Coordinates of C-alpha atoms and ligand atoms in Angstrom, one line a residue:
M27 CA -8.3 28.1 -2.8
E28 CA -10.5 25.2 -3.8
I29 CA -11.0 21.8 -2.1
F30 CA -12.0 18.6 -3.9
K31 CA -13.3 15.6 -1.9
G32 CA -12.6 12.1 -3.0
V33 CA -11.7 8.6 -1.7
P34 CA -8.6 8.4 0.4
V35 CA -6.5 5.5 -0.8
S36 CA -3.0 6.1 0.4
G37 CA -2.2 7.9 3.6
G38 CA 0.1 10.9 4.1
V39 CA 0.2 14.5 3.2
V40 CA 2.2 16.0 0.4
V41 CA 2.5 19.5 -1.1
G42 CA 3.7 20.1 -4.6
Q43 CA 3.0 21.3 -8.1
A44 CA 0.4 19.5 -10.2
F45 CA 1.3 17.6 -13.4
V46 CA -1.8 16.8 -15.4
L47 CA -1.7 13.7 -17.4
D48 CA -4.0 13.7 -20.3
G49 CA -4.1 10.0 -20.7
Q50 CA -7.5 9.2 -22.2
D51 CA -7.3 10.7 -25.6
A52 CA -4.0 12.0 -26.7
G53 CA -5.4 13.6 -29.8
R54 CA -8.0 15.7 -28.1
V55 CA -7.3 18.7 -25.9
P56 CA -9.6 18.5 -22.9
E57 CA -12.0 21.4 -22.2
R58 CA -10.4 23.1 -19.3
F59 CA -10.8 26.4 -17.6
V60 CA -8.8 28.6 -15.4
R61 CA -9.9 31.0 -12.7
R62 CA -10.4 34.7 -13.7
D63 CA -7.2 35.7 -11.8
E64 CA -5.2 33.2 -13.8
T65 CA -6.1 34.4 -17.3
A66 CA -3.2 36.8 -17.5
R67 CA -0.8 34.0 -16.7
E68 CA -2.4 31.8 -19.4
I69 CA -2.0 34.5 -22.0
E70 CA 1.6 34.8 -20.9
R71 CA 2.1 31.1 -21.3
Y72 CA 0.6 31.3 -24.8
R73 CA 3.0 34.2 -25.8
A74 CA 6.0 32.2 -24.5
A75 CA 4.9 29.2 -26.5
V76 CA 4.6 31.3 -29.7
E77 CA 8.0 32.8 -29.1
A78 CA 9.5 29.3 -28.6
A79 CA 7.8 28.1 -31.8
R80 CA 9.3 31.0 -33.8
K81 CA 12.8 30.0 -32.6
Q82 CA 12.2 26.4 -33.4
V83 CA 10.9 27.2 -36.9
E84 CA 13.9 29.4 -37.6
A85 CA 16.2 26.7 -36.5
L86 CA 14.4 24.1 -38.6
A87 CA 14.5 26.4 -41.7
E88 CA 18.2 26.9 -41.2
Q89 CA 18.9 23.2 -40.9
A90 CA 16.9 22.5 -44.0
A91 CA 18.7 25.2 -45.9
Q92 CA 22.1 23.8 -44.8
K93 CA 21.2 20.2 -45.7
L94 CA 19.1 20.7 -48.7
G95 CA 20.0 24.1 -50.1
E96 CA 18.6 27.6 -49.8
G97 CA 15.2 26.9 -51.4
A98 CA 14.4 24.2 -48.8
G99 CA 14.4 26.7 -46.0
S100 CA 11.5 28.6 -47.5
I101 CA 9.2 25.5 -46.9
F102 CA 8.9 27.0 -43.4
D103 CA 7.7 30.4 -44.7
A104 CA 4.1 29.4 -44.2
H105 CA 4.9 28.4 -40.6
S106 CA 6.4 31.8 -39.8
W107 CA 3.6 33.5 -41.6
I108 CA 1.0 31.7 -39.3
L109 CA 3.1 32.5 -36.2
N110 CA 3.0 36.2 -37.2
D111 CA -0.8 36.3 -37.7
K112 CA -1.9 39.0 -35.3
A113 CA -5.6 38.3 -35.8
L114 CA -5.0 34.7 -34.7
H115 CA -3.1 35.8 -31.6
K116 CA -5.9 38.2 -30.7
D117 CA -8.5 35.5 -31.2
I118 CA -6.7 33.2 -28.8
A119 CA -6.0 35.8 -26.2
Q120 CA -9.8 36.7 -26.2
R121 CA -10.8 33.1 -25.8
I122 CA -8.6 32.9 -22.7
E123 CA -9.7 36.2 -21.3
R124 CA -13.5 36.0 -22.1
N125 CA -14.1 32.2 -21.8
R126 CA -11.4 31.5 -19.2
F127 CA -10.1 28.7 -21.4
T128 CA -6.7 27.2 -20.7
A129 CA -4.1 28.3 -23.2
E130 CA -4.1 24.7 -24.7
Y131 CA -7.8 24.6 -25.1
A132 CA -8.0 28.1 -26.6
V133 CA -5.3 27.1 -29.1
S134 CA -7.1 23.9 -30.1
R135 CA -10.4 25.8 -30.6
A136 CA -8.9 28.7 -32.5
F137 CA -6.8 26.4 -34.7
R138 CA -9.8 24.2 -35.5
R139 CA -11.6 27.3 -37.0
Y140 CA -8.4 28.5 -38.6
G141 CA -7.9 25.1 -40.3
Q142 CA -11.5 24.9 -41.5
A143 CA -11.1 28.3 -43.1
F144 CA -8.1 27.0 -45.1
T145 CA -9.7 23.7 -46.1
A146 CA -12.7 25.7 -47.5
M147 CA -10.4 27.7 -49.8
K148 CA -10.8 27.2 -53.6
D149 CA -7.1 27.7 -54.2
D150 CA -5.4 24.2 -54.0
Y151 CA -2.2 25.7 -52.8
L152 CA -3.9 27.6 -49.9
A153 CA -6.1 24.6 -49.1
A154 CA -3.0 22.5 -48.7
R155 CA -1.6 24.9 -46.1
V156 CA -4.0 23.3 -43.6
H157 CA -1.1 20.8 -42.9
D158 CA 1.0 23.8 -41.9
V159 CA -1.7 25.0 -39.7
Q160 CA -2.0 21.6 -38.0
D161 CA 1.8 21.4 -37.7
I162 CA 2.0 24.8 -35.9
E163 CA -1.0 23.9 -33.7
Q164 CA 0.9 20.7 -32.5
R165 CA 4.1 22.7 -32.0
L166 CA 2.3 25.3 -29.9
L167 CA 0.5 22.6 -27.9
G168 CA 3.8 20.8 -27.5
N169 CA 5.5 23.9 -26.2
L170 CA 2.6 24.7 -23.9
T171 CA 2.4 21.2 -22.5
G172 CA 6.2 20.9 -22.3
A173 CA 5.8 20.4 -18.6
R174 CA 2.7 18.4 -19.3
A175 CA 4.4 15.8 -21.5
Q176 CA 2.9 12.3 -21.1
D177 CA 6.4 11.1 -20.4
L178 CA 7.1 11.8 -16.7
S179 CA 10.8 11.2 -17.3
E180 CA 10.9 14.7 -19.0
V181 CA 9.5 16.4 -15.9
K182 CA 12.0 18.5 -14.0
G183 CA 11.7 18.3 -10.2
Q184 CA 9.0 16.5 -8.3
V185 CA 5.3 16.7 -9.1
I186 CA 1.9 15.5 -8.0
V187 CA 0.3 13.6 -10.9
V188 CA -3.3 14.5 -11.7
A189 CA -5.1 12.2 -14.1
H190 CA -8.6 11.1 -15.1
D191 CA -7.5 7.5 -14.5
L192 CA -4.3 5.7 -14.0
T193 CA -3.8 2.1 -15.1
P194 CA -1.7 -0.1 -12.7
S195 CA 1.0 -0.2 -15.3
Q196 CA 1.2 3.6 -15.5
T197 CA 1.4 3.8 -11.7
A198 CA 4.0 1.0 -11.6
A199 CA 6.1 3.0 -14.1
F200 CA 6.1 6.3 -12.1
P201 CA 9.8 7.3 -11.7
K202 CA 10.3 7.1 -8.0
D203 CA 12.2 10.4 -7.8
K204 CA 9.6 12.4 -9.7
V205 CA 6.2 11.6 -8.2
L206 CA 5.2 12.9 -4.8
G207 CA 1.6 11.6 -4.9
F208 CA -1.4 11.5 -7.2
A209 CA -5.0 12.4 -7.6
C210 CA -7.5 10.8 -10.0
D211 CA -11.1 11.4 -11.2
V212 CA -12.0 7.7 -10.9
G213 CA -11.0 4.7 -8.9
G214 CA -11.7 2.9 -5.6
P215 CA -9.8 2.1 -2.5
T216 CA -8.6 -1.3 -3.6
S217 CA -8.0 -0.6 -7.3
H218 CA -4.6 -1.8 -8.2
S219 CA -3.3 1.7 -8.7
A220 CA -4.3 2.5 -5.1
I221 CA -2.5 -0.6 -3.8
L222 CA 0.6 0.4 -5.7
A223 CA 0.4 3.9 -4.2
R224 CA 0.4 2.5 -0.7
A225 CA 3.3 0.1 -1.6
R226 CA 5.3 3.1 -2.8
Q227 CA 4.2 5.3 0.0
L228 CA 2.7 7.9 -2.3
P229 CA -0.2 9.9 -0.7
A230 CA -3.2 9.5 -3.1
V231 CA -6.8 10.4 -3.5
V232 CA -9.1 9.0 -6.2
G233 CA -12.7 9.4 -7.2
L234 CA -12.4 13.1 -7.5
E235 CA -14.7 13.2 -10.5
K236 CA -13.6 16.5 -12.1
A237 CA -10.1 17.1 -10.8
S238 CA -8.2 16.4 -14.0
S239 CA -10.4 18.8 -16.0
S240 CA -10.3 21.6 -13.4
I241 CA -6.6 21.5 -12.3
T242 CA -3.9 22.8 -14.5
T243 CA -0.3 21.8 -14.6
G244 CA 1.9 24.0 -12.3
T245 CA -0.8 24.7 -9.8
T246 CA 0.1 24.1 -6.2
L247 CA -1.7 21.2 -4.6
I248 CA -2.0 19.6 -1.2
I249 CA -2.8 15.9 -1.3
D250 CA -4.3 14.8 2.0
G251 CA -4.3 11.0 1.6
N252 CA -5.8 10.5 5.0
R253 CA -8.9 12.5 4.6
G254 CA -9.3 12.2 0.8
L255 CA -8.9 15.9 0.1
V256 CA -7.1 17.7 -2.7
V257 CA -6.5 21.4 -1.9
V258 CA -5.9 23.5 -5.0
S259 CA -3.9 26.7 -4.7
P260 CA -3.9 26.6 -0.8
D261 CA -3.7 29.8 1.1
R262 CA -0.8 30.4 3.4
K263 CA -2.6 29.4 6.6
T264 CA -3.7 26.0 5.1
L265 CA -0.2 25.3 3.8
T266 CA 1.3 25.9 7.3
R267 CA -1.3 23.7 8.9
Y268 CA -0.7 20.9 6.5
R269 CA 3.1 21.1 6.8
R270 CA 2.8 20.8 10.6
A271 CA 0.5 17.8 10.3
A272 CA 2.9 16.1 7.8
E273 CA 5.7 16.6 10.4
R274 CA 3.6 15.1 13.2
L275 CA 2.8 12.1 11.0
A276 CA 6.4 11.6 10.1
A277 CA 7.4 11.8 13.8
F278 CA 4.7 9.1 14.7
E279 CA 6.0 6.8 11.9
A280 CA 9.6 7.3 13.0
S281 CA 8.7 6.3 16.6
I282 CA 7.1 3.1 15.3
A283 CA 9.9 2.3 12.9
R284 CA 12.3 2.1 15.8
E285 CA 10.6 -1.1 17.0
K286 CA 10.1 -2.7 13.5
D287 CA 12.4 -5.6 14.2
L288 CA 10.6 -6.7 17.4
P289 CA 8.6 -9.9 16.9
A290 CA 4.8 -9.7 16.4
V291 CA 3.9 -11.5 19.7
S292 CA 0.7 -10.5 21.4
A293 CA 0.7 -9.1 25.0
D294 CA -0.4 -12.5 26.2
G295 CA 2.3 -14.4 24.3
L296 CA 0.8 -15.6 21.1
G297 CA 3.0 -15.5 18.0
F298 CA 1.8 -13.9 14.8
N299 CA 3.4 -13.5 11.4
V300 CA 3.3 -10.1 9.6
F301 CA 4.3 -10.7 6.0
A302 CA 4.5 -8.2 3.2
N303 CA 2.8 -8.0 -0.2
M304 CA 5.1 -7.2 -3.1
E305 CA 4.8 -6.4 -6.8
F306 CA 8.5 -6.1 -7.9
P307 CA 11.6 -8.0 -7.0
E308 CA 13.4 -4.8 -6.1
E309 CA 11.0 -4.2 -3.3
V310 CA 12.5 -7.0 -1.2
D311 CA 15.1 -4.7 0.5
S312 CA 12.4 -2.4 1.7
I313 CA 10.4 -5.4 2.8
L314 CA 13.2 -6.6 5.0
D315 CA 13.9 -3.0 6.1
H316 CA 10.3 -2.7 7.4
G317 CA 10.8 -5.8 9.5
A318 CA 8.4 -8.2 7.6
D319 CA 8.5 -11.9 8.5
G320 CA 8.5 -12.8 4.8
V321 CA 6.4 -12.3 1.7
G322 CA 2.8 -13.4 1.9
L323 CA 1.9 -12.3 -1.6
F324 CA 4.1 -11.8 -4.6
R325 CA 1.7 -10.3 -7.3
T326 CA 3.6 -11.7 -10.3
E327 CA 1.3 -10.2 -12.9
F328 CA 3.3 -6.9 -12.5
L329 CA 6.2 -8.7 -14.2
Y330 CA 4.0 -8.8 -17.3
L331 CA 2.4 -5.3 -16.8
R332 CA 5.7 -3.5 -16.3
S333 CA 7.4 -4.9 -19.4
G334 CA 4.3 -4.7 -21.5
R335 CA 5.3 -8.1 -23.0
M336 CA 5.5 -11.7 -22.1
P337 CA 8.4 -12.2 -19.6
T338 CA 10.7 -15.1 -20.6
E339 CA 11.1 -18.1 -18.4
E340 CA 14.6 -16.8 -17.4
E341 CA 13.1 -13.4 -16.4
H342 CA 10.5 -15.1 -14.3
Y343 CA 13.1 -17.4 -12.8
E344 CA 15.5 -14.5 -12.0
A345 CA 12.6 -12.6 -10.3
Y346 CA 11.6 -15.5 -8.1
A347 CA 15.1 -16.9 -7.3
S348 CA 16.6 -13.5 -6.5
T349 CA 13.7 -12.7 -4.1
A350 CA 13.9 -16.1 -2.4
R351 CA 17.6 -15.8 -2.0
R352 CA 17.4 -12.3 -0.5
L353 CA 14.7 -13.4 1.9
G354 CA 17.0 -16.2 3.3
Q355 CA 14.9 -18.4 5.6
K356 CA 11.8 -16.2 5.4
P357 CA 8.9 -17.6 3.4
L358 CA 8.0 -16.4 -0.1
V359 CA 4.5 -17.0 -1.4
I360 CA 4.5 -16.6 -5.2
R361 CA 1.0 -16.1 -6.6
T362 CA 0.5 -17.2 -10.2
F363 CA -0.5 -14.4 -12.5
D364 CA -3.7 -12.7 -11.7
L365 CA -4.1 -11.0 -15.1
G366 CA -7.4 -9.8 -16.6
A367 CA -10.0 -7.4 -15.2
D368 CA -8.1 -4.1 -14.5
K369 CA -4.7 -5.8 -15.2
V370 CA -4.4 -6.4 -18.9
A371 CA -0.9 -6.9 -20.1
W372 CA -1.0 -8.1 -23.6
E373 CA -3.4 -9.1 -26.3
H374 CA -4.1 -12.4 -24.7
D375 CA -6.6 -13.7 -27.1
V376 CA -9.5 -13.1 -24.7
P377 CA -12.1 -10.7 -25.8
T378 CA -10.4 -7.6 -24.5
R379 CA -13.8 -5.9 -24.3
E380 CA -15.5 -8.2 -21.9
Q381 CA -18.8 -6.9 -20.7
N382 CA -17.8 -7.6 -17.1
P383 CA -14.1 -8.0 -16.9
F384 CA -14.0 -8.7 -13.2
L385 CA -16.4 -11.6 -13.8
G386 CA -14.6 -12.7 -16.9
C387 CA -11.5 -14.5 -18.0
R388 CA -9.3 -13.4 -15.1
S389 CA -6.6 -15.1 -13.0
I390 CA -6.8 -18.9 -12.9
R391 CA -9.4 -18.7 -15.7
L392 CA -6.9 -17.0 -17.9
S393 CA -4.3 -19.6 -16.9
Q394 CA -6.6 -22.3 -18.1
H395 CA -7.4 -20.4 -21.2
R396 CA -3.7 -20.0 -22.0
P397 CA -1.9 -23.0 -20.6
D398 CA 1.1 -22.2 -22.8
I399 CA 1.7 -18.9 -21.0
F400 CA 1.0 -20.5 -17.6
R401 CA 3.5 -23.2 -18.3
V402 CA 6.3 -20.7 -18.7
Q403 CA 5.6 -19.3 -15.3
L404 CA 5.2 -22.7 -13.6
R405 CA 8.5 -23.8 -15.0
A406 CA 10.2 -20.8 -13.5
I407 CA 8.5 -21.2 -10.2
L408 CA 9.4 -24.9 -9.9
R409 CA 13.0 -24.2 -10.9
A410 CA 13.3 -21.5 -8.3
A411 CA 11.6 -23.7 -5.7
G412 CA 14.0 -26.5 -6.5
E413 CA 16.8 -24.3 -5.2
Y414 CA 15.0 -22.3 -2.5
A415 CA 12.9 -24.2 0.0
N416 CA 11.2 -21.0 1.3
I417 CA 9.1 -20.8 -1.9
S418 CA 5.5 -21.8 -2.0
V419 CA 2.9 -21.2 -4.7
M420 CA -0.6 -19.7 -4.4
V421 CA -3.4 -19.7 -7.0
P422 CA -5.7 -16.7 -7.3
M423 CA -9.5 -16.5 -7.8
I424 CA -10.2 -20.2 -7.1
T425 CA -14.0 -20.7 -7.4
V426 CA -14.4 -24.4 -7.8
P427 CA -12.1 -27.3 -6.5
A428 CA -11.4 -28.4 -10.1
E429 CA -9.3 -25.3 -10.7
L430 CA -7.0 -26.1 -7.9
A431 CA -6.8 -29.8 -9.0
W432 CA -6.0 -28.6 -12.5
T433 CA -3.2 -26.4 -11.2
R434 CA -1.7 -29.3 -9.3
Q435 CA -1.8 -31.4 -12.4
Q436 CA 0.0 -28.7 -14.4
L437 CA 2.6 -28.4 -11.7
A438 CA 3.2 -32.2 -11.8
K439 CA 3.4 -32.2 -15.6
V440 CA 5.9 -29.3 -15.7
G441 CA 7.8 -30.9 -12.8
D442 CA 8.2 -34.1 -14.8
E443 CA 9.3 -32.1 -17.8
L444 CA 12.0 -30.3 -15.8
A445 CA 13.2 -33.5 -14.1
G446 CA 13.5 -35.1 -17.6
E447 CA 15.8 -32.2 -18.6
G448 CA 17.9 -33.0 -15.5
R449 CA 16.8 -29.9 -13.6
K450 CA 16.4 -29.8 -9.8
V451 CA 12.7 -29.7 -8.7
P452 CA 11.3 -29.5 -5.2
S453 CA 10.4 -32.9 -3.7
R454 CA 7.3 -31.2 -2.3
L455 CA 5.9 -27.7 -3.0
R456 CA 3.2 -26.2 -0.9
V457 CA 0.2 -25.1 -3.0
G458 CA -2.1 -22.6 -1.4
M459 CA -5.2 -20.8 -2.7
M460 CA -6.6 -17.3 -2.4
V461 CA -10.0 -17.2 -0.8
E462 CA -11.4 -14.2 -2.6
V463 CA -14.6 -15.5 -4.2
P464 CA -17.6 -16.0 -1.9
A465 CA -18.2 -19.5 -3.3
A466 CA -14.7 -20.5 -2.0
A467 CA -15.3 -18.9 1.4
L468 CA -18.7 -20.6 1.8
Q469 CA -17.2 -24.0 0.9
A470 CA -13.9 -23.4 2.6
G471 CA -14.2 -26.7 4.5
C472 CA -14.2 -28.6 1.2
F473 CA -11.2 -26.6 -0.2
A474 CA -9.2 -27.1 3.0
S475 CA -8.5 -30.7 2.2
Q476 CA -7.0 -29.8 -1.2
A477 CA -5.0 -26.6 -0.3
D478 CA -1.9 -26.4 1.8
F479 CA -2.9 -23.0 3.0
F480 CA -5.5 -20.2 2.5
S481 CA -4.9 -16.6 2.0
I482 CA -8.0 -14.4 2.2
G483 CA -8.1 -11.8 -0.5
T484 CA -10.5 -9.3 1.0
N485 CA -10.1 -6.8 -1.9
D486 CA -12.0 -9.2 -4.2
L487 CA -14.0 -10.9 -1.5
I488 CA -15.6 -7.7 -0.6
Q489 CA -16.2 -6.7 -4.2
Y490 CA -17.8 -10.0 -5.1
T491 CA -19.8 -10.4 -1.9
L492 CA -21.3 -6.9 -1.9
A493 CA -21.5 -6.7 -5.7
V494 CA -19.5 -3.5 -5.7
D495 CA -16.8 -2.8 -8.2
R496 CA -13.6 -2.1 -6.3
T497 CA -12.5 0.4 -8.9
N498 CA -15.7 2.5 -9.0
Q499 CA -15.7 5.6 -6.9
T500 CA -19.5 6.1 -7.3
V501 CA -20.2 3.0 -5.2
A502 CA -17.1 3.2 -3.0
G503 CA -19.4 4.0 0.0
L504 CA -20.8 0.5 -0.2
Y505 CA -17.3 -1.1 -0.2
N506 CA -17.2 -1.9 3.5
P507 CA -15.0 -4.6 5.1
A508 CA -17.2 -4.2 8.2
N509 CA -20.3 -5.5 6.4
P510 CA -21.6 -8.4 8.4
A511 CA -21.7 -10.6 5.3
V512 CA -18.0 -10.0 4.6
L513 CA -17.1 -10.7 8.2
A514 CA -19.1 -13.9 8.2
L515 CA -17.2 -15.2 5.2
I516 CA -13.9 -14.3 6.8
R517 CA -14.9 -16.0 10.0
A518 CA -16.0 -19.1 8.1
T519 CA -12.7 -19.3 6.2
I520 CA -10.6 -18.9 9.3
D521 CA -12.6 -21.6 11.1
A522 CA -12.4 -24.0 8.2
G523 CA -8.7 -23.6 7.9
R524 CA -8.1 -24.0 11.6
S525 CA -10.3 -27.2 11.8
A526 CA -8.4 -28.6 8.8
G527 CA -5.1 -27.6 10.4
I528 CA -3.9 -25.5 7.6
P529 CA -2.5 -21.9 8.0
V530 CA -4.9 -19.1 7.1
A531 CA -3.5 -15.7 6.2
M532 CA -5.1 -12.5 4.9
C533 CA -3.4 -10.5 2.2
G534 CA -6.2 -8.1 1.1
E535 CA -6.0 -4.4 2.1
M536 CA -8.2 -5.1 5.1
A537 CA -5.3 -6.9 6.7
G538 CA -3.2 -3.7 6.8
D539 CA -6.0 -1.5 8.2
P540 CA -5.1 -1.1 11.8
L541 CA -8.8 -0.8 12.7
Y542 CA -9.4 -4.5 12.0
A543 CA -6.4 -6.0 13.7
V544 CA -8.1 -6.7 17.0
L545 CA -11.2 -8.2 15.3
L546 CA -9.2 -10.5 13.0
A547 CA -6.9 -11.6 15.9
G548 CA -10.1 -12.4 17.9
M549 CA -11.4 -14.4 15.0
G550 CA -8.3 -16.5 15.0
L551 CA -6.2 -15.0 12.2
R552 CA -2.5 -15.4 12.9
E553 CA -1.0 -14.4 9.6
F554 CA -1.3 -11.0 8.0
S555 CA 0.3 -9.9 4.7
V556 CA 0.3 -6.2 4.1
T557 CA 1.8 -3.3 2.1
P558 CA 5.4 -3.1 3.4
P559 CA 5.2 0.4 5.0
L560 CA 2.3 -0.8 7.2
V561 CA 4.3 -3.7 8.7
P562 CA 5.9 -1.9 11.7
E563 CA 2.6 -0.3 12.8
L564 CA 0.7 -3.6 12.5
K565 CA 3.4 -5.4 14.5
K566 CA 3.3 -2.8 17.2
I567 CA -0.5 -3.1 17.4
I568 CA -0.3 -6.9 17.6
R569 CA 2.2 -6.6 20.5
S570 CA -0.3 -4.5 22.4
I571 CA -3.3 -6.9 21.8
R572 CA -4.5 -9.4 24.4
V573 CA -5.9 -12.3 22.3
D574 CA -8.4 -13.3 25.0
R575 CA -9.8 -9.8 25.0
A576 CA -9.8 -9.7 21.2
K577 CA -11.8 -13.0 21.2
R578 CA -14.4 -11.4 23.4
V579 CA -14.6 -8.4 21.1
A580 CA -15.0 -10.7 18.0
A581 CA -17.7 -12.6 19.8
E582 CA -19.5 -9.5 20.9
L583 CA -19.5 -8.2 17.3
G584 CA -21.6 -11.1 16.2
S585 CA -23.2 -11.7 12.9
C586 CA -25.9 -9.1 13.1
S587 CA -23.9 -6.1 14.2
S588 CA -24.2 -3.1 11.9
P589 CA -21.0 -1.9 10.2
E590 CA -21.2 1.4 12.1
L591 CA -21.3 -0.4 15.4
V592 CA -18.4 -2.6 14.4
I593 CA -16.3 0.4 13.3
S594 CA -17.0 2.5 16.4
R595 CA -16.3 -0.5 18.7
L596 CA -13.0 -1.2 16.9
R597 CA -12.0 2.4 17.0
Q598 CA -12.2 2.3 20.7
E599 CA -10.1 -0.9 20.8
L600 CA -7.5 0.6 18.5
E601 CA -7.2 3.8 20.5
T602 CA -6.5 1.7 23.6
A603 CA -4.1 -0.6 21.8
L604 CA -2.1 2.1 20.1
P605 CA -3.1 5.8 20.4
G606 CA -2.5 7.6 17.1
A607 CA -2.4 4.4 15.0
G608 CA -3.6 4.2 11.5
N609 CA -2.4 7.7 10.5
S610 CA -5.5 8.7 12.3
V611 CA -7.6 11.6 11.1
A612 CA -7.7 12.8 14.7
D613 CA -3.9 13.1 14.6
L614 CA -4.1 15.3 11.6
D615 CA -7.1 17.3 12.9
A616 CA -5.2 18.1 16.1
G617 CA -3.6 20.9 14.3
T618 CA -6.6 22.3 12.5
Ligands
PEP729 C1 -7.3 -9.4 -2.9 O1 -8.2 -9.6 -3.8 O2 -7.6 -9.1 -1.7 C2 -5.9 -9.6 -3.2 C3 -4.9 -9.6 -2.3 O3 -5.5 -9.7 -4.5 P1 -5.5 -8.5 -5.6 O4 -5.7 -7.2 -4.8 O5 -4.2 -8.5 -6.3 O6 -6.7 -8.8 -6.4
MG730 MG1 -7.7 -10.5 -5.6

């Protein structure tokens, strides 16, 4: 049994077989090792791969003979000859046994030498056989990694994905019925893959550094998404302990789910809204099912990421209109595309290799850079909003007021265009902005007169305030919502919004962390937008909060409190408000 420690990004516990995705360099077989007691199994895997290759080659020879005549079948003689080379088999078995290489790595190393020997031959015919060598190498690797194919759709049963890194589009494309959870070498708590994991309720741990090169496909794993642990080949005692913990967590969640449709009204009678964040139109049923008051953030960039091409105006329109229709009276906040940085969808004529992509041509900056693409999205939003009054629009990464003014101009222009075509457009559309850049939070008072509402994007606000990349596990320890500088900016934004009389929501991951509910309520936040599965728990916590008490806590945790003090004080509050909330570690540890 081996335990890897990483960054917990999506709660829950899951047990399953590993499926290692070799995403970075398809042509290279990663240098991987097995434990001494696993070498016999690796040799067995290699033998099975050779046996399968023999059968495949025979079948191919037969097909060729049938289609092209007897002589054609002999093309594969060299393949059979390589597959029957005893010295080669011995070499590979020794590499596995002595060096503890995985079968794949042993094959790639041995075939590299084998191929070099052929290339060096003086005889042209023999030198040309190097292609047969490469062909057989690929066939063996293909057989060995059959279960390791990059395409998860070929996987039988359910697996835990292990990868060096996962892009948001890879995570978005996970077949729902196949993936139980995932573990990555890199990544931070608010990377978009982590956000998707939470939305899809997949336990996940990132920042494991060497997991993908140490774990082999087929190994049993436990993903402990609460504590950030990956247990490799767990012993029986550990397995039992985790299975029990998983049952307890499920029971806790089920008890909360029963009250999901009760309104989010505090114990002293103040009304809150708990909205959901969404990425895909098909999530709307689950959002309603979790008792959300509407959608506070529709991350529309996933429409681009999922299809890997530019969605048409009709596709945009269908996504927005169907979501708005399904929500009925409940509000839908459509955020214009936030592409760039870690969400790159197409060759968008921006230097794809920006030195600092998070500080580069991202979000509204990309919209300004490519108004032609932006226009397609705005047309669809306005058409949908013309029909469904619950729609409003939100602009990401606003840094200077001119960006918001520009967006309003574009909306007016597109509105005129649509009206000219005889289409219905809304008489008035609410235009809000994300407050996720410190410059905007510091000047929130100035923005408040231009925006119809604010939504605080803490994922980016924390990253930009603390100069800590949200996707980098090495600095994940610095990524702290309780940092007083972050709290000061949140407070300033809420105050500015309230003074100007515009609603202020929070849609970053901090909003869904039960720990901060009391503090945020005390600061005056009344609208939260969170990953759908977190809605019932947050509503329940809000129902147990007394806002007057929350205000005192917020005042007590003034601008100079250390993050440690803030966290320990808020833990006490949460334990009083809702014992066992937040998938608490204590709950899991109870059975250890
Ligand atoms: C945020 O930055 O907090 C946010 C909600 O936006 P995203 O995570 O999509 O960048
Ligand atoms: Mg953001």
